[in-house]
PDB file of C-alpha atoms in Angstrom:
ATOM      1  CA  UNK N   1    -171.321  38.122  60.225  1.00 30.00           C
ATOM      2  CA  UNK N   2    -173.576  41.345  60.554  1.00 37.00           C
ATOM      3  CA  UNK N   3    -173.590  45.156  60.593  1.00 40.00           C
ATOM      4  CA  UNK N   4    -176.495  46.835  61.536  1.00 41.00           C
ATOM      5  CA  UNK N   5    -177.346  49.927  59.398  1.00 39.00           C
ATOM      6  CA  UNK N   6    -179.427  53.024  60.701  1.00 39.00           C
ATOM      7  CA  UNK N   7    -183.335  52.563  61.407  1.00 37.00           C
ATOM      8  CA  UNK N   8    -181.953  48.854  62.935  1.00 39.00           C
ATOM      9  CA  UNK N   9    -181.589  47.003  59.213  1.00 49.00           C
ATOM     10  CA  UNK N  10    -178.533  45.231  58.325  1.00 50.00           C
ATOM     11  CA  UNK N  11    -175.505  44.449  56.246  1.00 53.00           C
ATOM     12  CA  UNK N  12    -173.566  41.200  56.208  1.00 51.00           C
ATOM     13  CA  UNK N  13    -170.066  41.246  55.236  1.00 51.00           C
ATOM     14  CA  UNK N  14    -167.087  39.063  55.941  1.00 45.00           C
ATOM     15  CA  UNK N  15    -165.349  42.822  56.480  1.00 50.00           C
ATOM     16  CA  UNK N  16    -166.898  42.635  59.352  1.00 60.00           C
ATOM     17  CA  UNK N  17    -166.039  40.826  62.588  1.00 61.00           C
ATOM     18  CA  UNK N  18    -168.031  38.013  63.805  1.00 53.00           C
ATOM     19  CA  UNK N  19    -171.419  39.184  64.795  1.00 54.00           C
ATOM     20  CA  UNK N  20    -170.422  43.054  64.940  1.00 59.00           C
ATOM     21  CA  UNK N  21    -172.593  45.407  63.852  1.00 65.00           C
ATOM     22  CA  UNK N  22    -172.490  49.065  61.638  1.00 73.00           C
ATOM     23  CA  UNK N  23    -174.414  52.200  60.490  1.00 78.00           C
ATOM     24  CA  UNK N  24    -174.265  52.512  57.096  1.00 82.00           C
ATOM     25  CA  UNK N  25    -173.283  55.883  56.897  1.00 85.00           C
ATOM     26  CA  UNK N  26    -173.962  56.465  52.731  1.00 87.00           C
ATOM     27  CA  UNK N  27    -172.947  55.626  50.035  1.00 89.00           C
ATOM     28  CA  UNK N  28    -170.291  55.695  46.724  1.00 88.00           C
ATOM     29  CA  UNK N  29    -171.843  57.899  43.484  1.00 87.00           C
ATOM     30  CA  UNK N  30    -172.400  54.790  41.568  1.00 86.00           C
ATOM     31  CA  UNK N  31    -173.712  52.604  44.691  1.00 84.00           C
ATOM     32  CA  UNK N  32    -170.252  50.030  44.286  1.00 85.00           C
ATOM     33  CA  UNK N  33    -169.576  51.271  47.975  1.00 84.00           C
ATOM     34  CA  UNK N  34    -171.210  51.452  51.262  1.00 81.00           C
ATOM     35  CA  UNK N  35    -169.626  53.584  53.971  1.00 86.00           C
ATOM     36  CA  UNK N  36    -169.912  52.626  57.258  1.00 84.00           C
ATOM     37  CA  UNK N  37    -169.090  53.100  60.899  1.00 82.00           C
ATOM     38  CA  UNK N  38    -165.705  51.504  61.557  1.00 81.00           C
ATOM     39  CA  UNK N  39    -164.075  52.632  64.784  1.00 78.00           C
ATOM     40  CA  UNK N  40    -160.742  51.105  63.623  1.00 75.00           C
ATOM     41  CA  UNK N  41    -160.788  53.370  60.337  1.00 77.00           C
ATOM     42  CA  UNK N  42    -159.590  56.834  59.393  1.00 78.00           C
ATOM     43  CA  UNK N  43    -161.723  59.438  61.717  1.00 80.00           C
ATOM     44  CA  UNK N  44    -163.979  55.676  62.647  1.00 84.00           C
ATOM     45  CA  UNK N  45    -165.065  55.230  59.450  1.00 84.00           C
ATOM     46  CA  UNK N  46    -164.841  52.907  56.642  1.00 84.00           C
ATOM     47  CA  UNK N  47    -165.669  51.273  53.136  1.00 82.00           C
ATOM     48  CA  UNK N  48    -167.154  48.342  52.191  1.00 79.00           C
ATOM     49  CA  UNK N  49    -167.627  46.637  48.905  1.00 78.00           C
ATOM     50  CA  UNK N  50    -171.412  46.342  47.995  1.00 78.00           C
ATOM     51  CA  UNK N  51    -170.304  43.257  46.231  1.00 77.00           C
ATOM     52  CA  UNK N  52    -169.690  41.499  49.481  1.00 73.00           C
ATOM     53  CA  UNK N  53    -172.355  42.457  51.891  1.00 73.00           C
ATOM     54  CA  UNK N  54    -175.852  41.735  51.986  1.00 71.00           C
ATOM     55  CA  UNK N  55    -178.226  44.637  53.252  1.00 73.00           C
ATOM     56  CA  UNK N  56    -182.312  45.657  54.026  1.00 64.00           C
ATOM     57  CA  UNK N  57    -184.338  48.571  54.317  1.00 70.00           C
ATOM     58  CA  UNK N  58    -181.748  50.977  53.506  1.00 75.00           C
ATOM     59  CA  UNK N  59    -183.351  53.883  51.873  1.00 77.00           C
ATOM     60  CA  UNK N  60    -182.536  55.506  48.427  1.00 77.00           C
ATOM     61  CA  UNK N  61    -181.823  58.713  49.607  1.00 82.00           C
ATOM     62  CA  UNK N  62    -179.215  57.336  51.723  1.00 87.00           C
ATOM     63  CA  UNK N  63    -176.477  60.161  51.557  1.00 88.00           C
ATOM     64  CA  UNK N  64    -173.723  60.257  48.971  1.00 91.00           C
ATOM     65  CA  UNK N  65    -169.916  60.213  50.062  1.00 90.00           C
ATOM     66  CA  UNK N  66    -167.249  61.376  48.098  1.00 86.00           C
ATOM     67  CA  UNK N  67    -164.721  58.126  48.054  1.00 79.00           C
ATOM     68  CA  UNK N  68    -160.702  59.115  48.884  1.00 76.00           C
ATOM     69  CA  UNK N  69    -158.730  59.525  45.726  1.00 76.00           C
ATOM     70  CA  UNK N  70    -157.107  56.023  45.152  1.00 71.00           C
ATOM     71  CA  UNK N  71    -153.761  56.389  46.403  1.00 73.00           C
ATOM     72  CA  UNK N  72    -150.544  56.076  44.193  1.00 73.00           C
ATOM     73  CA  UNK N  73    -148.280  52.967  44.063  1.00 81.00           C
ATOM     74  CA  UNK N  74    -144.938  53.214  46.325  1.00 85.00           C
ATOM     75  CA  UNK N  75    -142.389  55.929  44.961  1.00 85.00           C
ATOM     76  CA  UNK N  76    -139.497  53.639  43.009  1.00 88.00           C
ATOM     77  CA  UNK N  77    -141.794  50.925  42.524  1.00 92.00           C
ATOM     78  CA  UNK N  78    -142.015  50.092  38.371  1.00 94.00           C
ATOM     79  CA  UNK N  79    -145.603  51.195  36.150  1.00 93.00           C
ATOM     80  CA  UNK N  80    -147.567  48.276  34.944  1.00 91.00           C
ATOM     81  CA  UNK N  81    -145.441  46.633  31.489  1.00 95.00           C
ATOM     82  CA  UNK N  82    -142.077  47.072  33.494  1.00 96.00           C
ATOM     83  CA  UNK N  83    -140.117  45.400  36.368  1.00 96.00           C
ATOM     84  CA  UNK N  84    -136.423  45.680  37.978  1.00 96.00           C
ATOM     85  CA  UNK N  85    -134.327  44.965  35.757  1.00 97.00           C
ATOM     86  CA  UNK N  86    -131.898  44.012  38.955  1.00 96.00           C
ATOM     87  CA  UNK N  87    -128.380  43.296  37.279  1.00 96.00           C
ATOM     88  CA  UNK N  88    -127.535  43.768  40.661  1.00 94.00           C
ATOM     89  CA  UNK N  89    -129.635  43.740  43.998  1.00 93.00           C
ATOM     90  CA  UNK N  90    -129.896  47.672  43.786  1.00 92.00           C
ATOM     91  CA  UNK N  91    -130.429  48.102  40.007  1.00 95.00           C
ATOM     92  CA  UNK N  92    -134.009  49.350  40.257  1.00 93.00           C
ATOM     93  CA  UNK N  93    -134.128  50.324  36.817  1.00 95.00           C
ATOM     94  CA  UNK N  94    -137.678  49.255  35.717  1.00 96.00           C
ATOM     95  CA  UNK N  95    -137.486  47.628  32.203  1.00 96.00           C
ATOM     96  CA  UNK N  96    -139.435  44.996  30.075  1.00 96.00           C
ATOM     97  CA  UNK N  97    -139.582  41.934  31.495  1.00 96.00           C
ATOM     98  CA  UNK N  98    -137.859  40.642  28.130  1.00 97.00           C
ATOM     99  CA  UNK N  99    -135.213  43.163  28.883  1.00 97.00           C
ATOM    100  CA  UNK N 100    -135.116  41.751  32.383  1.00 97.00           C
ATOM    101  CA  UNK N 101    -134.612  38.175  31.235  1.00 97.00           C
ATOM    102  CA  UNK N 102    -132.091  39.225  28.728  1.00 97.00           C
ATOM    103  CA  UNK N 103    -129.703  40.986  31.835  1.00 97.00           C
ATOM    104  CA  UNK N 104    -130.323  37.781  33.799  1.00 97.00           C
ATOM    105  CA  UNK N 105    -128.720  35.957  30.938  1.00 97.00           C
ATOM    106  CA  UNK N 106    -125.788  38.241  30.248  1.00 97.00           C
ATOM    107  CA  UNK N 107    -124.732  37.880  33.690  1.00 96.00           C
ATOM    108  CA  UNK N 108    -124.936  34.547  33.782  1.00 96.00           C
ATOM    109  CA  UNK N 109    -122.893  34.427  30.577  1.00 94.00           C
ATOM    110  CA  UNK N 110    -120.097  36.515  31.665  1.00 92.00           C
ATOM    111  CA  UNK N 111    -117.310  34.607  32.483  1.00 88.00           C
ATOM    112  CA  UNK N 112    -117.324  33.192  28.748  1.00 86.00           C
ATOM    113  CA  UNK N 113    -117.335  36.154  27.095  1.00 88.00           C
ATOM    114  CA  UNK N 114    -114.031  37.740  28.705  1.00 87.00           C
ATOM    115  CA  UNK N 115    -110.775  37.618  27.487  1.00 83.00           C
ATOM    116  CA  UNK N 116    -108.177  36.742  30.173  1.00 78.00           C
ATOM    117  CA  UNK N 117    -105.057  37.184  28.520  1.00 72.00           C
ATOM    118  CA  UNK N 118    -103.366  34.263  29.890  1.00 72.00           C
ATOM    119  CA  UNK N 119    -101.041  32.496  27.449  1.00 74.00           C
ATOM    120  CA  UNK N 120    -100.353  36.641  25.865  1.00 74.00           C
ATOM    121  CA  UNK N 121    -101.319  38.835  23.321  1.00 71.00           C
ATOM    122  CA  UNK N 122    -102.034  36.011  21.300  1.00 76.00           C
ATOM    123  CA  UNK N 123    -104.781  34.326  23.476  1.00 86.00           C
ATOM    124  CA  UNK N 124    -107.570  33.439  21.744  1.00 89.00           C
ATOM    125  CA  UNK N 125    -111.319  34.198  22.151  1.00 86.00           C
ATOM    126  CA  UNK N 126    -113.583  32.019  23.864  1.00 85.00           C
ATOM    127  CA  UNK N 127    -114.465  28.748  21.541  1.00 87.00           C
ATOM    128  CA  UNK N 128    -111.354  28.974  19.615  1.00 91.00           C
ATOM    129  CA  UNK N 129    -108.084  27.474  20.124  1.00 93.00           C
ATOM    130  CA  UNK N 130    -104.609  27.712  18.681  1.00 94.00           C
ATOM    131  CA  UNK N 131    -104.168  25.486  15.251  1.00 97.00           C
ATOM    132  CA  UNK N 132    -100.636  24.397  15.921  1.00 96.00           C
ATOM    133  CA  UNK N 133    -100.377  23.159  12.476  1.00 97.00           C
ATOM    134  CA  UNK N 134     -96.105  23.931  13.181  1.00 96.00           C
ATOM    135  CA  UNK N 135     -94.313  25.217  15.975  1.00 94.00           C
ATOM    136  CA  UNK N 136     -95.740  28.963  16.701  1.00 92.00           C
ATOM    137  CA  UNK N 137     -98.526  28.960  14.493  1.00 96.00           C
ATOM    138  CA  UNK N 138    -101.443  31.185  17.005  1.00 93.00           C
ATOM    139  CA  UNK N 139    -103.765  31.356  14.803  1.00 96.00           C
ATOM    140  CA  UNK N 140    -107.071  30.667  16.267  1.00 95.00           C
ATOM    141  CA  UNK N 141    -109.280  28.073  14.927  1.00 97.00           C
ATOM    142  CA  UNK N 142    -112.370  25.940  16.292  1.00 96.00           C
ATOM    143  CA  UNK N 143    -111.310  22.793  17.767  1.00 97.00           C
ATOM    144  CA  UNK N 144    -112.235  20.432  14.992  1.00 97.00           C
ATOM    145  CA  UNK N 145    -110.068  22.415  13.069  1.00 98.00           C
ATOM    146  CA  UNK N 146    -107.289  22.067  15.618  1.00 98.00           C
ATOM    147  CA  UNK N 147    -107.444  18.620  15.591  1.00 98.00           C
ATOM    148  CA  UNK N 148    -107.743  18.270  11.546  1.00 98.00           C
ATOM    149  CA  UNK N 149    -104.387  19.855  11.638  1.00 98.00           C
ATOM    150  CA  UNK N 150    -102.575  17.370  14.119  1.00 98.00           C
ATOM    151  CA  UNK N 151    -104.276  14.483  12.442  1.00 97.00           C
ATOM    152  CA  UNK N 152    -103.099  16.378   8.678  1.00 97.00           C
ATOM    153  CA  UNK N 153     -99.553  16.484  10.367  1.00 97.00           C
ATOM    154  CA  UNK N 154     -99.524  12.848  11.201  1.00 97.00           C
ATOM    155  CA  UNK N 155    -100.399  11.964   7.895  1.00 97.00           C
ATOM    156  CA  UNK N 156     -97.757  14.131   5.921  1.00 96.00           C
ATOM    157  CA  UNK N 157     -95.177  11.648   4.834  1.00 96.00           C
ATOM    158  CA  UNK N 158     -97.752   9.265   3.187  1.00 97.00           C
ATOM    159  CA  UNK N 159     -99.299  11.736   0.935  1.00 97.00           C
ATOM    160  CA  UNK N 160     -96.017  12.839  -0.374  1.00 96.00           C
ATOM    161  CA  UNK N 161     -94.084  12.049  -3.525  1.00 95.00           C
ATOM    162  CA  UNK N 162     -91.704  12.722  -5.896  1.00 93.00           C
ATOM    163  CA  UNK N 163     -92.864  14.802  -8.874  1.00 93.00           C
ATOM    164  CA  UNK N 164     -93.278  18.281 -10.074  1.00 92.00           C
ATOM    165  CA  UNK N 165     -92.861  20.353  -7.286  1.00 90.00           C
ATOM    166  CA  UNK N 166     -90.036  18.200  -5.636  1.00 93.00           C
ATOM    167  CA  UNK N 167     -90.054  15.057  -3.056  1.00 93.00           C
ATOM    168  CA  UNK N 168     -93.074  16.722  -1.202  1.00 94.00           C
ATOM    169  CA  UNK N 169     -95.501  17.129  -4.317  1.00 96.00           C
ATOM    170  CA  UNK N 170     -99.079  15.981  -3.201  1.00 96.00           C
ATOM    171  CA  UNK N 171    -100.424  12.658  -4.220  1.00 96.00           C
ATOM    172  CA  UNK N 172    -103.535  13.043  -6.566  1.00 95.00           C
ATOM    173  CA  UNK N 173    -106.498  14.687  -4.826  1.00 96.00           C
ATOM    174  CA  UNK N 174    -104.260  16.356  -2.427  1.00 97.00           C
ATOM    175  CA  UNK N 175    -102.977  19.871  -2.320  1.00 97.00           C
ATOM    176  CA  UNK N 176    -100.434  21.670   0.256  1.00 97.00           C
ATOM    177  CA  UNK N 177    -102.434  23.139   2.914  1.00 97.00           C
ATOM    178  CA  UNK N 178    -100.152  26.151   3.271  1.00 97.00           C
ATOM    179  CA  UNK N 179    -100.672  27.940   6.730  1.00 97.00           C
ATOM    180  CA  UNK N 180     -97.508  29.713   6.332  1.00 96.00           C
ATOM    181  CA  UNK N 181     -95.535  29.608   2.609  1.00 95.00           C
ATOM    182  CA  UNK N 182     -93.674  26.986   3.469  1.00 94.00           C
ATOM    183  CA  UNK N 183     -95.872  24.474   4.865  1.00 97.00           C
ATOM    184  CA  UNK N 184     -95.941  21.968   2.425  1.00 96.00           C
ATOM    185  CA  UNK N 185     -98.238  19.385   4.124  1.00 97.00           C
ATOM    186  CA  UNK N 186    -100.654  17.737   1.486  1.00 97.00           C
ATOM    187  CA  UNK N 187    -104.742  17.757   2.738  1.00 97.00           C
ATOM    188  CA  UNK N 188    -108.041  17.893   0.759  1.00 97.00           C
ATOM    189  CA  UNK N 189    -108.547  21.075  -0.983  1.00 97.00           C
ATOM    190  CA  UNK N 190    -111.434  21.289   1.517  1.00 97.00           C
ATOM    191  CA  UNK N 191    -108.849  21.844   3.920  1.00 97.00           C
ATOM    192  CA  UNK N 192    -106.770  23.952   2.174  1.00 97.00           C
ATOM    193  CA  UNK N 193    -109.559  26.520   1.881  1.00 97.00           C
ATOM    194  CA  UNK N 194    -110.560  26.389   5.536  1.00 97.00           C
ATOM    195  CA  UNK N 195    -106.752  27.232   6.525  1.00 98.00           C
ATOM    196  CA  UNK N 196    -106.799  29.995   4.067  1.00 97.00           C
ATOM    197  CA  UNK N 197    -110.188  31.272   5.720  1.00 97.00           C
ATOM    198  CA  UNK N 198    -108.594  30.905   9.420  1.00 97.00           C
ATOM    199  CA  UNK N 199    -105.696  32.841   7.960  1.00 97.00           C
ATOM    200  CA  UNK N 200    -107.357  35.660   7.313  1.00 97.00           C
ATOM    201  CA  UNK N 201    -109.745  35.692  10.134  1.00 94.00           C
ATOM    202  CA  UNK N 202    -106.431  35.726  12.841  1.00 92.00           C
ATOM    203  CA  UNK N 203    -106.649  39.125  14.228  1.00 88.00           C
ATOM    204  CA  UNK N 204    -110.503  38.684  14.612  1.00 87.00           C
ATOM    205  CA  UNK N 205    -110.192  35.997  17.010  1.00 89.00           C
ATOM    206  CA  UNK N 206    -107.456  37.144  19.487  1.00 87.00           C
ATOM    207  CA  UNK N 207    -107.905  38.589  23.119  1.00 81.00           C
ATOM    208  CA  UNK N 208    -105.392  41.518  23.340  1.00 74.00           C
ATOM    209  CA  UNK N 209    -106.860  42.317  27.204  1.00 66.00           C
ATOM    210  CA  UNK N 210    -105.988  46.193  25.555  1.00 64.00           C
ATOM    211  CA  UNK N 211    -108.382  47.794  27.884  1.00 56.00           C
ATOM    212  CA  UNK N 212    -107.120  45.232  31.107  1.00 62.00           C
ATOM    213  CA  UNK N 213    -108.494  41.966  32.143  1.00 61.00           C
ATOM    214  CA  UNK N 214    -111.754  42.551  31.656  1.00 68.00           C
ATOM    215  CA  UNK N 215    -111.550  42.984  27.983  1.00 83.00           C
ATOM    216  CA  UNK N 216    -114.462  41.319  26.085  1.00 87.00           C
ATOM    217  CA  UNK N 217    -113.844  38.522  22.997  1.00 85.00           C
ATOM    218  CA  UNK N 218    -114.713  39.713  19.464  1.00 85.00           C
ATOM    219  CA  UNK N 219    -118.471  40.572  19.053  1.00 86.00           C
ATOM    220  CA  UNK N 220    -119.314  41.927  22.613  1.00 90.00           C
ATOM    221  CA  UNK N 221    -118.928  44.988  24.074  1.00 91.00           C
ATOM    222  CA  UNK N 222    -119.371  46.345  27.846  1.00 92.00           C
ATOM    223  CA  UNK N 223    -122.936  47.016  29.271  1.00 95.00           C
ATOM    224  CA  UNK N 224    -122.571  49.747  31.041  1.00 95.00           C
ATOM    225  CA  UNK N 225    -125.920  49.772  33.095  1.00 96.00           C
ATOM    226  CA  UNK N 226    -123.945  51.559  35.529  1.00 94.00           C
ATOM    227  CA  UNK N 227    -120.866  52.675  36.628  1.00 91.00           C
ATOM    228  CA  UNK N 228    -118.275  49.623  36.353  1.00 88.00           C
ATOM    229  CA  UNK N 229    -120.571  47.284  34.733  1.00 93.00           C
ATOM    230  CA  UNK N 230    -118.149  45.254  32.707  1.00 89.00           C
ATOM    231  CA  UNK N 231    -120.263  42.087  31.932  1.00 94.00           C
ATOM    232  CA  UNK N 232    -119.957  41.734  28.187  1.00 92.00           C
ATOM    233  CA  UNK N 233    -123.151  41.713  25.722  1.00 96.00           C
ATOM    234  CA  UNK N 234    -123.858  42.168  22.446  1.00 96.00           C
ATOM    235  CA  UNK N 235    -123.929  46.070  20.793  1.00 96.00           C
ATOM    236  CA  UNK N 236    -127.652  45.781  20.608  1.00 97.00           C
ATOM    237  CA  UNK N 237    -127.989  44.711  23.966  1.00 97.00           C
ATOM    238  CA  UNK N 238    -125.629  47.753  25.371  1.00 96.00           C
ATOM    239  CA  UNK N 239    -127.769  49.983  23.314  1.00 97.00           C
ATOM    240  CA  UNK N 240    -130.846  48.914  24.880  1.00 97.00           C
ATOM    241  CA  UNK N 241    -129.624  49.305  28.425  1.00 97.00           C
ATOM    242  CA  UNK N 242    -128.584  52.624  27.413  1.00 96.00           C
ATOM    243  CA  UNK N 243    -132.247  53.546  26.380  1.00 96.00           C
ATOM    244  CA  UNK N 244    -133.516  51.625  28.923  1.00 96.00           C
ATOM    245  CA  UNK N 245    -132.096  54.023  32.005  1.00 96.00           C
ATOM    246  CA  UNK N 246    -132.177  57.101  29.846  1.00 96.00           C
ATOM    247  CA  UNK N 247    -136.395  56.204  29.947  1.00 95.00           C
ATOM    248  CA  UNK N 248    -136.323  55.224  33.553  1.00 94.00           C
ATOM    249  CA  UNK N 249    -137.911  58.085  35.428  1.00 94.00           C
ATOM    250  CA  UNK N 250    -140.855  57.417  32.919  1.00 95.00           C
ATOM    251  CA  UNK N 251    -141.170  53.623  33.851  1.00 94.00           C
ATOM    252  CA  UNK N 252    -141.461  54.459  37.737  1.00 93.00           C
ATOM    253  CA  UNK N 253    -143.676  55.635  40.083  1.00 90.00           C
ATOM    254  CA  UNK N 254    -142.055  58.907  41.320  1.00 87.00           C
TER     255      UNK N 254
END
């Protein structure tokens, strides 16, 4: 591919169609640039790298054009560093791409962080369950616990005697677990200590859906990256959004 220049020498240049020919016209200040005739450009003229053409017998005192100003990015689009932060398809909120990845995974989180509600105000928090350790005991523990309960339950009568504190004193290495003051079912002291701990962690670990069904389990709060954005994050994570749209306009083309 070919363009002839003035005084019949040429450049080559794939920017060029097959076998077409141009005047080199001049030149950029530091010689990077060649412009030519180009009928298809702005007023039929164009530029051309000097780092893809070949070219002879073009003189040094070929004229020297003042290049166009290099135009700005789009208006909305995001500064170099940031990108969309796109909680949803019209949050163009340019961000970090760590913050980016961190919205991503709140909203894919979501679900598990809300508190529903739905066996009443004593529903417990997502990864908790109720210990049942006698009828109406909502206090929420892990599973395991759970299940170290029913299985303590089970086992009542055999670690029983009769001794100082009645028929249901604790066989040796045994202690009564006490949930409530009168449960007198004998487990490890481990045990014991763990129900204690549960005890006084209760209120921590209960949905109360105060603020309607959206409300989020102990430890999370609302987002807020806009208006009705209930997903459920961390404090530090809500705080970041925060000063991520407050600093918006200064992460974004205007």
């Amino acid at each position: 591919m070919s363009a002839r220049a003035r005084g019949q020498c040429t450049i080559s240049s794939a920017a060029l169609s097959t076998g077409g020919t141009a005047s080199a016209n001049g030149k950029s200040a530091d010689g990077t640039w060649w412009y030519i005739t180009f009928p298809s450009g702005p007023g039929g003229y164009g530029w051309v790298s000097a780092s893809v053409v070949t070219s002879t017998c073009i003189t040094a005192s070929i004229a020297v054009v003042a290049a166009p100003p290099t135009p700005l990015p789009a208006s909305g689009t995001c500064m170099a560093g940031y990108t969309w932060r796109l909680i949803q398809p019209s949050d163009k909120i340019c961000v970090s791409p760590a913050s980016a990845t961190q919205a991503q995974a709140d909203n894919a989180a979501a679900a598990s962080r809300l508190c529903t509600a739905a066996y009443g105000p004593n529903t417990c928090a997502p990864g908790y369950v109720w210990r049942g350790a006698y009828s109406g005991d909502y206090v929420c523990v892990t599973p395991a616990t759970h299940n170290q309960a029913l299985a303590d339950n089970a086992a009542a009568a055999s670690r029983w005697t009769s001794g100082a504190y009645g028929a249901h004193t604790c066989i040796s290495g045994y202690v009564w677990r006490v949930a409530r003051s009168s449960d007198d079912v004998c487990v490890t002291p481990a045990i014991h200590t763990q129900t204690t701990a549960d005890n006084s962690a209760a209120a921590s670990r209960l949905c109360t859906a105060a603020s309607g069904p959206n409300t989020c389990a102990p430890g999370y709060v609302w987002r807020q990256a806009f208006s009705g954005d209930t997903v459920c994050v961390i404090p530090a994570v809500k705080n970041q959004t925060a000063a991520d749209n407050a600093a918006a306009p200064s992460h974004t083309w205007p």
